[in-house]
Coordinates of C-alpha atoms in Angstrom, one line a residue:
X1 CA 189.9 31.5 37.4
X2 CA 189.2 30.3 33.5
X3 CA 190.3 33.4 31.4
X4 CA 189.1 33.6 27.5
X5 CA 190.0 36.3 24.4
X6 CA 186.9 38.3 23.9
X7 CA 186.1 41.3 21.5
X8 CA 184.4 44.4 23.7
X9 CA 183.5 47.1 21.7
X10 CA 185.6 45.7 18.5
X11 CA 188.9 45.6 20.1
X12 CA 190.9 42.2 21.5
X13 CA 190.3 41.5 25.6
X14 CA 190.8 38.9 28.3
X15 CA 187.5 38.1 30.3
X16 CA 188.2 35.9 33.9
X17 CA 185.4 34.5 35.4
X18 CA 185.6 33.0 39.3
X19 CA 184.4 30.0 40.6
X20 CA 181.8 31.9 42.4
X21 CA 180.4 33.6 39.2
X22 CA 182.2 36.6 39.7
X23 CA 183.7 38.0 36.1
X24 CA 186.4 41.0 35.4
X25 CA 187.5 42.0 31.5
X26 CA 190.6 43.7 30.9
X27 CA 191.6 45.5 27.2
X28 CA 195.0 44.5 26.0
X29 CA 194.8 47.9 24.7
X30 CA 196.5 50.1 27.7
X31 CA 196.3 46.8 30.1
X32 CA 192.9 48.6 31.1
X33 CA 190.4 46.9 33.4
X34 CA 186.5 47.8 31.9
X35 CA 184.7 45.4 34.4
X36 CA 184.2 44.0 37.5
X37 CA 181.5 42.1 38.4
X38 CA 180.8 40.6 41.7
X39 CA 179.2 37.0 42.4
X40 CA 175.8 39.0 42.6
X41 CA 175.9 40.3 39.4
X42 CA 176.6 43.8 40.8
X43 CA 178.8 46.4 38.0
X44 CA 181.6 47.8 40.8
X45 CA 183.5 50.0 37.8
X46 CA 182.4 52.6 35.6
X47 CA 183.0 52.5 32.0
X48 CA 181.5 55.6 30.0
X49 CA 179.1 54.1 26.9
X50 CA 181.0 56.7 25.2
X51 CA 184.5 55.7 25.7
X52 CA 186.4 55.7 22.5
X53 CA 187.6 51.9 21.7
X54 CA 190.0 52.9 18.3
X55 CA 193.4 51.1 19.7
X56 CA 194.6 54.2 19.9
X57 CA 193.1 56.8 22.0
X58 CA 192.5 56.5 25.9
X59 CA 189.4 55.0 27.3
X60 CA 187.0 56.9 29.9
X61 CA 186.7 54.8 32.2
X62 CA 187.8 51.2 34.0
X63 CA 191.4 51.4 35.6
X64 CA 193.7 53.7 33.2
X65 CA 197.0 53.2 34.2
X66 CA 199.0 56.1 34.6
X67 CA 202.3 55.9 34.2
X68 CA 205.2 57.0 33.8
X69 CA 204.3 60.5 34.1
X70 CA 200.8 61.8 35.8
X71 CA 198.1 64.1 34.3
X72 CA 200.4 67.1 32.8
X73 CA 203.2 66.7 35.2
X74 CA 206.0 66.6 32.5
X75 CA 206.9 66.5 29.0
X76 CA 205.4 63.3 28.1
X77 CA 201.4 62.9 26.9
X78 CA 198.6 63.6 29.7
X79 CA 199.6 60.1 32.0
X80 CA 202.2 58.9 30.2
X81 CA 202.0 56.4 27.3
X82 CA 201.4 52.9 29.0
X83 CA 197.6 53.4 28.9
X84 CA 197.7 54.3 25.2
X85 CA 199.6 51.0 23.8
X86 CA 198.9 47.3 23.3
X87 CA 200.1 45.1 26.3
X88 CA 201.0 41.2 25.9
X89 CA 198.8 38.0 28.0
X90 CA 201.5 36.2 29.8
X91 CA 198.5 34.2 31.4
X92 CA 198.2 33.2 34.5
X93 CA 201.1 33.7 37.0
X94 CA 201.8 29.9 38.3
X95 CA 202.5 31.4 42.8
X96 CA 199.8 34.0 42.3
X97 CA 196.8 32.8 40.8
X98 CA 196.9 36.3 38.7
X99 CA 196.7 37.3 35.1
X100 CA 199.2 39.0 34.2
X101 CA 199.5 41.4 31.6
X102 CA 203.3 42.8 30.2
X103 CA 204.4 46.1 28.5
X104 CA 208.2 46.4 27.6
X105 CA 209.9 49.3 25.8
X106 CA 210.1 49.5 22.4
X107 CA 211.5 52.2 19.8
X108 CA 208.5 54.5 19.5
X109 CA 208.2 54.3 23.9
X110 CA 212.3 55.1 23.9
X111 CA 211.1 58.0 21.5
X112 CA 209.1 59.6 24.2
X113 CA 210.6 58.6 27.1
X114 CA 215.1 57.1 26.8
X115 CA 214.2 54.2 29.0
X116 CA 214.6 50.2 29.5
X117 CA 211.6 48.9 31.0
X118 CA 209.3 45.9 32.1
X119 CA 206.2 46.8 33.4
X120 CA 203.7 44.2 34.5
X121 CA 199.9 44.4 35.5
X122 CA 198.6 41.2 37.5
X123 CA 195.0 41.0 38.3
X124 CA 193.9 38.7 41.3
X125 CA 189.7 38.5 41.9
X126 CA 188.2 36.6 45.1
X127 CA 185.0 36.3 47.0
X128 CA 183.3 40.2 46.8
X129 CA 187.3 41.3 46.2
X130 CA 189.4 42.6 43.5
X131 CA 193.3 43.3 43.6
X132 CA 195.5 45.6 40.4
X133 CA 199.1 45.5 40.8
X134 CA 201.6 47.6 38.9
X135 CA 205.1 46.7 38.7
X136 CA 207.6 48.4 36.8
X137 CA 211.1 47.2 36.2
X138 CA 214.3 49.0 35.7
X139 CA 216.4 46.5 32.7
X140 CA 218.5 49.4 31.9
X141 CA 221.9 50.5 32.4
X142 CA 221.4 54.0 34.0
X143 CA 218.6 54.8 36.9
X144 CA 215.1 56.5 36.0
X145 CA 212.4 58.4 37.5
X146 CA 208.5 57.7 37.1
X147 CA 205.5 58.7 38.8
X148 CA 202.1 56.3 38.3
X149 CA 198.6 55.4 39.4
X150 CA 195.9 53.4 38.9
X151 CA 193.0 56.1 37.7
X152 CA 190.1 53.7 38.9
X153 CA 187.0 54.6 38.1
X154 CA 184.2 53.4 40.3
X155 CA 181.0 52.9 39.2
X156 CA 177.8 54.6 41.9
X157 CA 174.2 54.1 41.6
X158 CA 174.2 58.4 42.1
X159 CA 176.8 61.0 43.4
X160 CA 174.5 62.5 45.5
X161 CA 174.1 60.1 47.4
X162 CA 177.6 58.9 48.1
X163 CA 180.1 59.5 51.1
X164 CA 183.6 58.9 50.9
X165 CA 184.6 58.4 54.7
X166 CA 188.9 57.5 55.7
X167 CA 190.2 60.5 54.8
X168 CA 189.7 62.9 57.5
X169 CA 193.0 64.4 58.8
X170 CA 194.7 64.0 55.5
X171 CA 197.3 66.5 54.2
X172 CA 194.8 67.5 50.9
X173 CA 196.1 69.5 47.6
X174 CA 192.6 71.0 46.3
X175 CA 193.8 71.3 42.8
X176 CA 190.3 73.4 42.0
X177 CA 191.5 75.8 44.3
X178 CA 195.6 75.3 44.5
X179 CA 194.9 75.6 48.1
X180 CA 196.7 72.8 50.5
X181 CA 195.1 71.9 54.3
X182 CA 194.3 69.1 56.6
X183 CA 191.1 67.5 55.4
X184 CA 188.3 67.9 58.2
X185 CA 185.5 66.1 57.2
X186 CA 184.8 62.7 58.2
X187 CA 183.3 61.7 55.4
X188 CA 183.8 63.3 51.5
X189 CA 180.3 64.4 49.9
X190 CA 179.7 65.7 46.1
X191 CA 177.9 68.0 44.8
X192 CA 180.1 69.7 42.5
X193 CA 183.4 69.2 40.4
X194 CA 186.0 67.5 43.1
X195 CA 189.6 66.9 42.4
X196 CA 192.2 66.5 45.1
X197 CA 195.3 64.9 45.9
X198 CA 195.2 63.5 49.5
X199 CA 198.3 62.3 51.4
X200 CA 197.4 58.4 51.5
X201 CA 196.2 57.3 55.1
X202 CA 197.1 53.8 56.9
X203 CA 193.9 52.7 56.8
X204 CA 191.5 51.7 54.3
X205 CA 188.8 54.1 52.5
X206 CA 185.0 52.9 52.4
X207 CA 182.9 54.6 50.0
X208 CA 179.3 54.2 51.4
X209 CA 176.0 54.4 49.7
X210 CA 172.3 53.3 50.0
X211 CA 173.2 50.0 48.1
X212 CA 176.6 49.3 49.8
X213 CA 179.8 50.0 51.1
X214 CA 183.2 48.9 49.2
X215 CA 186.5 49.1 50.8
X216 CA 189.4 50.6 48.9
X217 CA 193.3 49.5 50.2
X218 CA 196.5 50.9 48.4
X219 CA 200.0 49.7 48.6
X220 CA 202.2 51.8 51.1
X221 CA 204.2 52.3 47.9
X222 CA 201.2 54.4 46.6
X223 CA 201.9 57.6 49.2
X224 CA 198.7 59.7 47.5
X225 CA 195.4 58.8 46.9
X226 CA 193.4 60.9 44.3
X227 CA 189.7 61.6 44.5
X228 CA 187.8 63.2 41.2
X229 CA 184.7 63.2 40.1
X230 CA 184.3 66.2 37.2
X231 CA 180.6 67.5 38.2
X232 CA 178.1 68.5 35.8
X233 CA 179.9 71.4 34.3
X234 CA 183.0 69.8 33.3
X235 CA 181.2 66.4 32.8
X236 CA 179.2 68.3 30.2
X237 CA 182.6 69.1 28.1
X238 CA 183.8 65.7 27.9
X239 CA 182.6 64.4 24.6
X240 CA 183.5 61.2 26.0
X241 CA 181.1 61.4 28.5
X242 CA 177.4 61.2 28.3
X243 CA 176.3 64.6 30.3
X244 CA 175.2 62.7 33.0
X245 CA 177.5 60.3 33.4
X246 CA 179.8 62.4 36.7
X247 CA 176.4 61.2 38.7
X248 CA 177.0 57.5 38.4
X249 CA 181.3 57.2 39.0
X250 CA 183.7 58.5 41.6
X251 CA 187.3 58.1 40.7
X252 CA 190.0 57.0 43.9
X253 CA 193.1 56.5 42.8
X254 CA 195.9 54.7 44.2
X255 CA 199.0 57.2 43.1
X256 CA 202.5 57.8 43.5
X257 CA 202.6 61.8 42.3
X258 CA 204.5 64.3 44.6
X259 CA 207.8 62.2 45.0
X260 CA 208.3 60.5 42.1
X261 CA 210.4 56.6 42.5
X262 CA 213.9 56.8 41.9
X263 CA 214.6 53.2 40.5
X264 CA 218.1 52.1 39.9
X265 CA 218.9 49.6 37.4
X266 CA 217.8 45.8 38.4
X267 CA 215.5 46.8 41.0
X268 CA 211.7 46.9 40.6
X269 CA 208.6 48.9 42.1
X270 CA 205.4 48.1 42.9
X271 CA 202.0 49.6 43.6
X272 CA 198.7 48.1 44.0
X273 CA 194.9 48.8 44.8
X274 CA 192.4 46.6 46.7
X275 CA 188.4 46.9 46.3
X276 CA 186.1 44.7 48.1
X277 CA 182.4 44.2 49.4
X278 CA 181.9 44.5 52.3

């Protein structure tokens, strides 16, 4: 994998490309992955054309990371801070063959959130496949709790016209609707706003349409699995967001939410996400 510094959008960026032609880019800004492009030239992630690229602000689009808090479920900014601050290259891990990317407290994160932390992104990319991790590690003296996820955005040639299929008897939390059931369908269709929290099953997720079908795997560690897609209402309101742009991206996310990880002092926690081509 040769990696080079790039400038996307007038902000600094890693670009890897495979032996096989296959490329991803990743800001430094927020660790953020903006592309992934298989062998065939084929976009797999959406990135809005209006996503704001200031160094400051958090981009629509990619693989946000989310973490150590999710959405509004605490005291610190809407998903944490990590996504919102510069990470470092470390380069390319010598036993993995992954970039990896590092974030480690500082005064203005201790500010926000009392903490002592490491946390690392590695990005591995194969034939038609593409791997995130997330670690986070504890380098304090007292334990802390987190939740996190990786908020990827997927790109899709039109919402209409995709299915969602793995999720059928899933313990679901329609957050729409604050209504909690077993999911019965066999396959997830959208036609309007969408945005649950699904209890993550064992086996992979496919998300099927007329062009293809991509497989989506999570890390055990990830025990939810978060499907959006903000319809044409909502996606109308997002001034980050050209009006159409809910037709052409489905978010699944790989999430720890509802129990958040305990993680004592010395020990370390990770999460990852898996798409690939089938």
């Amino acid at each position: 994998m040769d990696i080079n510094p790039i400038e996307f959008r007038g902000q600094p960026a890693l670009r890897a490309v495979g032996a096989d032609g296959s490329a991803f880019t990743v800001s430094l800004h927020g660790a953020q992955l903006l592309s992934w492009t298989t062998a065939d030239g084929v976009e797999r992630l959406y990135l809005s054309p209006r996503a704001v690229f200031d160094g400051a602000a958090a981009i629509r689009g990619g693989v946000p990371i989310c973490c150590p808090q999710f959405n509004q479920r605490g005291m610190l900014p809407k998903h944490g801070f990590m996504r919102n601050l510069p990470w470092e290259n470390r380069g390319i891990d010598a036993a993995s063959g992954e970039l990896t990317l590092r974030l480690r407290d500082s005064e203005a994160t201790r500010k926000l959130w009392p903490h002592a932390f490491e946390a690392r992104l590695q990005i591995g990319m194969g034939s038609g496949r593409l791997r995130a991790a997330l670690t986070l590690l504890n380098v304090d003296h007292a334990p802390f709790s987190f939740a996190a996820a990786l908020h990827t955005y997927l790109r899709v040639d039109d919402i209409a016209d995709v299915r969602l299929e793995g999720l059928e008897g899933a313990n679901r939390w329609d957050s729409l609707r604050d209504d909690r059931h077993v999911e019965t369908a066999p396959a997830l269709r959208f036609d309007a706003e969408f945005d649950s929290v699904y209890a993550a099953p064992a086996k992979p997720l496919r998300l099927v349409q007329p062009s293809g079908t991509l497989e989506i795997t999570q890390s055990a560690s990830c025990s939810e699995t978060v499907v959006w897609n903000p319809g044409a209402v909502l996606g109308a309101k997002l001034a980050d967001m050209p009006e159409d742009g809910y037709r052409h991206m489905l978010c699944v996310e790989a999430a720890r939410i509802d129990e958040q990880v305990l993680l004592l002092p010395g020990a370390q926690w990770q999460g990852w996400q898996q798409l690939r081509v089938l």
